XYZ file of C-alpha atoms in Angstrom:
367
model
C -38.706 20.596 -57.715
C -35.738 19.104 -59.572
C -34.585 15.668 -58.387
C -30.867 15.190 -57.739
C -29.044 12.689 -59.895
C -28.814 9.254 -58.320
C -24.994 9.300 -58.268
C -24.940 12.659 -56.479
C -27.506 11.442 -53.985
C -25.417 8.366 -53.303
C -22.297 10.478 -52.710
C -24.186 12.729 -50.302
C -25.476 9.707 -48.414
C -21.978 8.212 -48.282
C -20.511 11.489 -47.022
C -23.154 11.617 -44.319
C -22.371 8.061 -43.263
C -18.636 8.802 -43.185
C -19.200 11.967 -41.160
C -21.299 10.098 -38.631
C -18.746 7.278 -38.492
C -15.871 9.717 -38.044
C -17.762 11.487 -35.296
C -18.506 8.192 -33.601
C -14.839 7.175 -33.879
C -13.684 10.469 -32.385
C -16.242 10.161 -29.624
C -15.037 6.632 -28.883
C -11.364 7.632 -28.893
C -11.691 10.837 -26.902
C -14.523 10.166 -24.460
C -16.082 7.380 -22.403
C -19.511 7.648 -24.062
C -19.383 4.076 -25.397
C -17.336 2.686 -22.530
C -18.575 0.383 -19.740
C -19.849 1.855 -16.487
C -18.275 -0.977 -14.479
C -14.752 -2.367 -14.816
C -12.713 -5.354 -13.624
C -15.613 -7.758 -13.809
C -18.014 -5.185 -12.391
C -15.914 -4.559 -9.292
C -14.945 -0.944 -10.042
C -17.079 2.006 -11.113
C -15.796 4.033 -14.024
C -16.218 7.179 -11.923
C -13.862 5.828 -9.221
C -11.320 4.779 -11.853
C -11.489 8.233 -13.419
C -10.925 9.803 -9.991
C -7.741 7.757 -9.620
C -6.380 8.255 -13.146
C -7.646 11.676 -14.174
C -8.720 12.608 -17.692
C -8.718 10.186 -20.612
C -10.716 7.382 -22.203
C -10.911 4.414 -19.846
C -10.020 0.904 -21.062
C -9.347 -2.308 -19.145
C -7.580 -5.646 -19.475
C -7.010 -8.664 -17.268
C -8.673 -11.724 -15.826
C -11.105 -12.110 -12.937
C -11.279 -14.645 -10.124
C -12.781 -18.097 -10.557
C -14.705 -20.306 -8.171
C -12.400 -21.443 -5.390
C -9.498 -19.302 -6.628
C -9.310 -15.568 -5.804
C -6.388 -14.991 -8.202
C -7.184 -11.822 -10.146
C -5.331 -9.243 -12.222
C -6.889 -6.154 -13.751
C -5.327 -3.091 -15.350
C -7.375 0.068 -15.978
C -5.819 2.585 -18.377
C -6.661 6.201 -19.178
C -5.803 7.044 -22.808
C -5.695 10.430 -24.504
C -5.377 11.709 -28.079
C -6.417 10.195 -31.386
C -3.772 7.513 -31.074
C -5.068 6.424 -27.682
C -1.747 7.040 -25.902
C -1.697 5.705 -22.337
C -1.195 8.557 -19.868
C -2.006 6.683 -16.660
C -2.929 3.216 -15.457
C -3.735 1.417 -12.246
C -2.788 -2.231 -11.879
C -4.653 -4.353 -9.337
C -3.728 -7.947 -8.558
C -3.983 -10.488 -5.790
C -0.669 -11.648 -4.380
C 0.707 -13.653 -1.497
C 1.443 -11.638 1.621
C 4.785 -12.135 3.340
C 6.678 -10.425 6.136
C 6.603 -6.613 6.323
C 9.971 -5.044 5.630
C 10.733 -7.904 3.236
C 7.886 -7.447 0.804
C 5.910 -4.340 -0.110
C 2.568 -6.139 -0.286
C 1.826 -5.565 3.401
C 4.262 -2.711 3.963
C 3.040 0.164 6.096
C 4.963 3.380 6.715
C 3.889 6.359 8.841
C 3.145 8.561 5.822
C 0.558 6.106 4.469
C -3.158 6.289 5.322
C -4.460 3.122 6.948
C -7.919 1.582 6.779
C -9.831 1.776 10.043
C -12.541 -0.546 11.337
C -12.338 -3.157 8.595
C -9.833 -5.365 6.820
C -6.239 -4.125 7.152
C -4.946 -1.957 4.350
C -2.667 1.012 3.740
C -2.494 3.600 0.941
C -0.212 6.347 -0.319
C -1.062 8.659 -3.227
C -0.077 6.075 -5.824
C 0.131 2.666 -4.215
C -1.601 0.594 -1.585
C -2.926 -2.758 -0.473
C -5.899 -4.322 1.307
C -6.318 -7.867 2.600
C -8.774 -10.142 0.817
C -11.948 -11.123 2.709
C -11.572 -13.632 5.528
C -11.180 -17.177 4.257
C -9.585 -16.341 0.901
C -6.391 -18.281 0.233
C -4.337 -18.031 -2.938
C -3.002 -21.288 -4.401
C 0.466 -22.183 -3.096
C 2.967 -22.926 -5.896
C 4.955 -26.160 -5.649
C 8.187 -24.162 -5.598
C 6.925 -21.771 -2.930
C 9.932 -20.064 -1.260
C 8.049 -19.798 2.070
C 6.533 -23.255 2.624
C 6.008 -22.575 6.336
C 3.893 -19.493 5.702
C 0.637 -19.519 7.630
C -2.119 -19.879 5.052
C -4.809 -18.150 7.080
C -6.338 -14.834 6.025
C -3.005 -13.830 4.597
C -3.492 -12.821 0.983
C -3.674 -9.314 -0.348
C -5.003 -7.144 -3.175
C -2.205 -4.835 -4.286
C -2.690 -1.638 -6.288
C -0.161 0.524 -8.108
C -0.735 3.682 -10.180
C 1.571 4.658 -13.067
C 1.596 8.012 -14.826
C 3.351 8.781 -18.094
C 6.865 10.272 -17.806
C 5.578 13.747 -18.633
C 3.447 13.611 -15.484
C 6.221 12.705 -13.067
C 8.579 15.648 -13.437
C 10.676 16.352 -10.312
C 8.505 19.260 -9.200
C 5.373 17.130 -9.521
C 6.988 14.307 -7.571
C 7.846 16.727 -4.762
C 4.286 18.016 -4.704
C 2.989 14.454 -4.437
C 5.013 13.835 -1.315
C 2.199 15.668 0.450
C -0.710 13.295 1.203
C -3.598 13.652 -1.252
C -6.722 12.566 0.636
C -8.939 12.446 -2.464
C -6.427 10.351 -4.436
C -5.915 7.927 -1.558
C -9.633 7.568 -0.910
C -10.354 6.842 -4.577
C -7.535 4.289 -4.802
C -8.732 2.601 -1.614
C -12.275 2.306 -2.984
C -11.010 0.831 -6.256
C -8.730 -1.665 -4.506
C -11.318 -2.737 -1.950
C -13.918 -3.177 -4.695
C -11.685 -5.634 -6.533
C -10.742 -7.438 -3.297
C -14.400 -7.846 -2.327
C -15.320 -9.050 -5.831
C -12.488 -11.586 -5.756
C -13.888 -12.914 -2.483
C -17.411 -13.189 -3.851
C -16.381 -14.862 -7.091
C -14.084 -17.309 -5.336
C -16.733 -18.115 -2.725
C -14.735 -16.997 0.313
C -15.541 -14.304 2.821
C -18.177 -11.605 2.927
C -17.261 -8.192 1.511
C -17.013 -5.250 3.886
C -18.136 -1.681 3.233
C -16.234 0.641 0.882
C -12.642 1.041 2.023
C -12.471 4.703 1.109
C -15.074 5.459 3.775
C -12.728 4.098 6.453
C -9.440 5.664 5.390
C -7.701 7.378 8.309
C -5.231 10.237 8.372
C -1.535 9.721 7.613
C 1.139 10.309 10.211
C 2.531 13.761 10.870
C 5.666 15.446 9.622
C 9.132 14.262 10.635
C 10.175 15.562 14.038
C 13.330 15.554 16.138
C 13.839 12.301 18.040
C 14.094 12.907 21.776
C 16.843 10.967 23.550
C 15.321 8.549 26.060
C 11.892 9.071 24.543
C 12.360 7.917 20.971
C 9.116 7.636 18.992
C 7.301 9.188 21.951
C 7.934 6.108 24.152
C 9.369 7.029 27.580
C 12.358 4.803 28.312
C 13.232 4.064 24.691
C 16.805 5.134 23.999
C 18.729 4.606 20.780
C 22.085 4.715 22.527
C 24.613 7.545 22.695
C 23.571 10.259 20.252
C 25.296 13.219 21.930
C 27.347 15.489 19.701
C 25.680 14.497 16.454
C 25.899 17.148 13.737
C 22.858 15.606 12.044
C 19.968 15.178 14.523
C 17.882 12.029 14.423
C 14.428 12.495 12.912
C 11.392 10.285 13.372
C 7.998 9.813 11.728
C 5.119 8.223 13.619
C 1.826 6.927 12.252
C -1.355 8.776 13.165
C -3.059 8.246 16.492
C -5.704 5.546 16.231
C -4.141 3.807 13.214
C -4.551 -0.001 13.500
C -0.803 -0.463 12.987
C 1.440 1.887 14.981
C 4.761 2.352 13.264
C 7.691 4.692 13.845
C 10.631 5.154 11.501
C 13.846 6.815 12.698
C 16.071 8.528 10.112
C 19.729 9.387 10.718
C 20.183 11.810 7.830
C 22.328 9.514 5.732
C 19.995 6.884 4.303
C 16.846 7.516 2.317
C 14.925 4.856 4.250
C 14.608 4.820 8.060
C 17.598 3.214 9.728
C 15.294 1.579 12.267
C 11.517 1.021 12.298
C 9.302 -0.080 15.188
C 5.878 -1.701 14.780
C 3.052 -2.433 17.229
C -0.418 -3.778 16.447
C -3.200 -5.833 17.966
C -4.903 -6.362 14.594
C -5.038 -10.139 14.263
C -5.739 -10.068 10.532
C -2.624 -7.948 9.917
C -0.595 -10.273 12.142
C -1.803 -13.280 10.156
C -0.753 -11.617 6.911
C 2.534 -10.186 8.120
C 4.207 -12.842 10.235
C 5.702 -16.220 9.450
C 4.883 -19.209 11.650
C 8.514 -19.580 12.634
C 8.674 -15.968 13.779
C 5.873 -16.075 16.306
C 5.608 -19.653 17.617
C 9.087 -20.094 19.070
C 9.376 -20.187 22.863
C 11.285 -17.284 24.427
C 14.021 -17.655 27.093
C 13.234 -17.455 30.793
C 12.284 -13.965 31.897
C 10.561 -13.104 28.615
C 6.813 -13.103 28.073
C 5.131 -14.240 24.861
C 6.510 -16.118 21.871
C 8.799 -15.164 19.035
C 12.395 -13.942 19.030
C 14.400 -11.875 21.517
C 15.345 -9.545 18.638
C 11.720 -9.404 17.495
C 9.084 -9.909 16.488
C 7.121 -11.222 19.456
C 3.473 -11.971 20.097
C 2.554 -11.195 23.699
C -0.557 -10.655 25.886
C -0.980 -7.083 27.084
C -4.174 -6.286 28.972
C -7.130 -7.361 26.831
C -5.022 -7.431 23.658
C -2.474 -9.726 22.115
C 0.213 -7.499 20.670
C 2.604 -7.948 17.791
C 5.856 -6.053 18.333
C 8.527 -5.888 15.670
C 11.662 -3.950 14.839
C 13.657 -3.789 11.615
C 17.036 -2.160 10.998
C 18.948 -1.329 7.845
C 22.266 -1.139 9.665
C 23.728 -1.846 13.086
C 24.579 1.788 13.718
C 23.464 5.384 13.319
C 25.459 7.451 10.833
C 26.239 11.135 11.116
C 26.672 13.548 8.231
C 28.165 11.663 5.304
C 28.943 8.638 7.437
C 32.251 9.807 8.947
C 31.075 9.012 12.467
C 28.567 6.477 13.735
C 27.203 5.171 16.999
C 26.126 1.570 17.407
C 22.501 0.778 18.162
C 22.041 -0.890 21.575
C 22.358 -4.674 21.528
C 19.187 -4.859 23.632
C 17.258 -2.398 21.422
C 14.270 -4.670 20.980
C 14.064 -5.440 24.707
C 14.077 -1.697 25.474
C 11.364 -1.120 22.892
C 9.184 -4.001 24.133
C 9.311 -2.838 27.744
C 8.669 0.784 26.760
C 5.513 -0.333 24.937
C 4.437 -2.464 27.904
C 4.913 0.450 30.313
C 2.999 2.832 28.067
C 0.094 0.389 27.756
C 0.037 -0.557 31.434
C 0.961 -4.232 31.202
C 3.771 -6.318 32.651
C 7.318 -6.006 31.294
C 7.959 -8.200 28.287
C 11.731 -8.524 28.486
C 13.868 -9.172 31.585
C 15.894 -6.324 32.996
């Protein structure tokens, strides 16, 4: 047997090493073979992240919580191609919760799927939030714009999913208007995992079970709003709506959702012109309401505390209810806005008493 020259042997060995290295590089760039099984400080499984983001090599960046401080930010990215181009990412971070309707961190709309039987939270196909475990409090900056904010269990883990421009073509956006149960469940599990980990690392609160296992159904499709029974509440009228060329439409959250919310659309604005909210979930109330909103005494004839234009906090049977209303305008538009009818001045009082009657407790407002 003839021995190969040393130089040729060396070249063969080098080629073999380069081939193996190239294969390893391709494997690393195109697959998750060498990637971690847990992400965001161990809070998220790679499988759950992949369910949220779809195909691609998973990478992460960000900082975890420290003892006594649940501040956390983590971004998980799915990359494709040899260049590692980002095609999707989910950003998760703890933030301060402020009033609903003002800030998206604790915003709930009927189309979202709410968590049931655990910490409050709400998820769409691409965004959502869940409260941190009980006892977690984010540091308050010296220049805090809401110094009177109740600092109870009022901080939130917020999640947002981004897809590359090629993945958000108009037809795809329209398709995603339909609730995707699998996408929402995966996002809820990822968000709740980070929230629970932040609580553990900061030494506050005990984590609950996986959020995705408690995700309820979203509200139904928009329906015509019935005069005198708006949002399905007998006695709730939105004023004179006769002769409208554009009928009012309403969306109501699913039955059994911890936060009941109804949005009424007048056909002119993209967002509901008026939204009503009812909940007995004390954790949500703590996160959503400012001290000044709920502790003020009401005038004679009213029950509870708060404001005569809402929100109020009021006993009703065995529950203490939060009732709120928000409006984008003082009137209901018709068509392109040529005609409009004013919302009733006592709209909140009508709403509060309609809720009280439906739930079998005493009237809340005089009248």
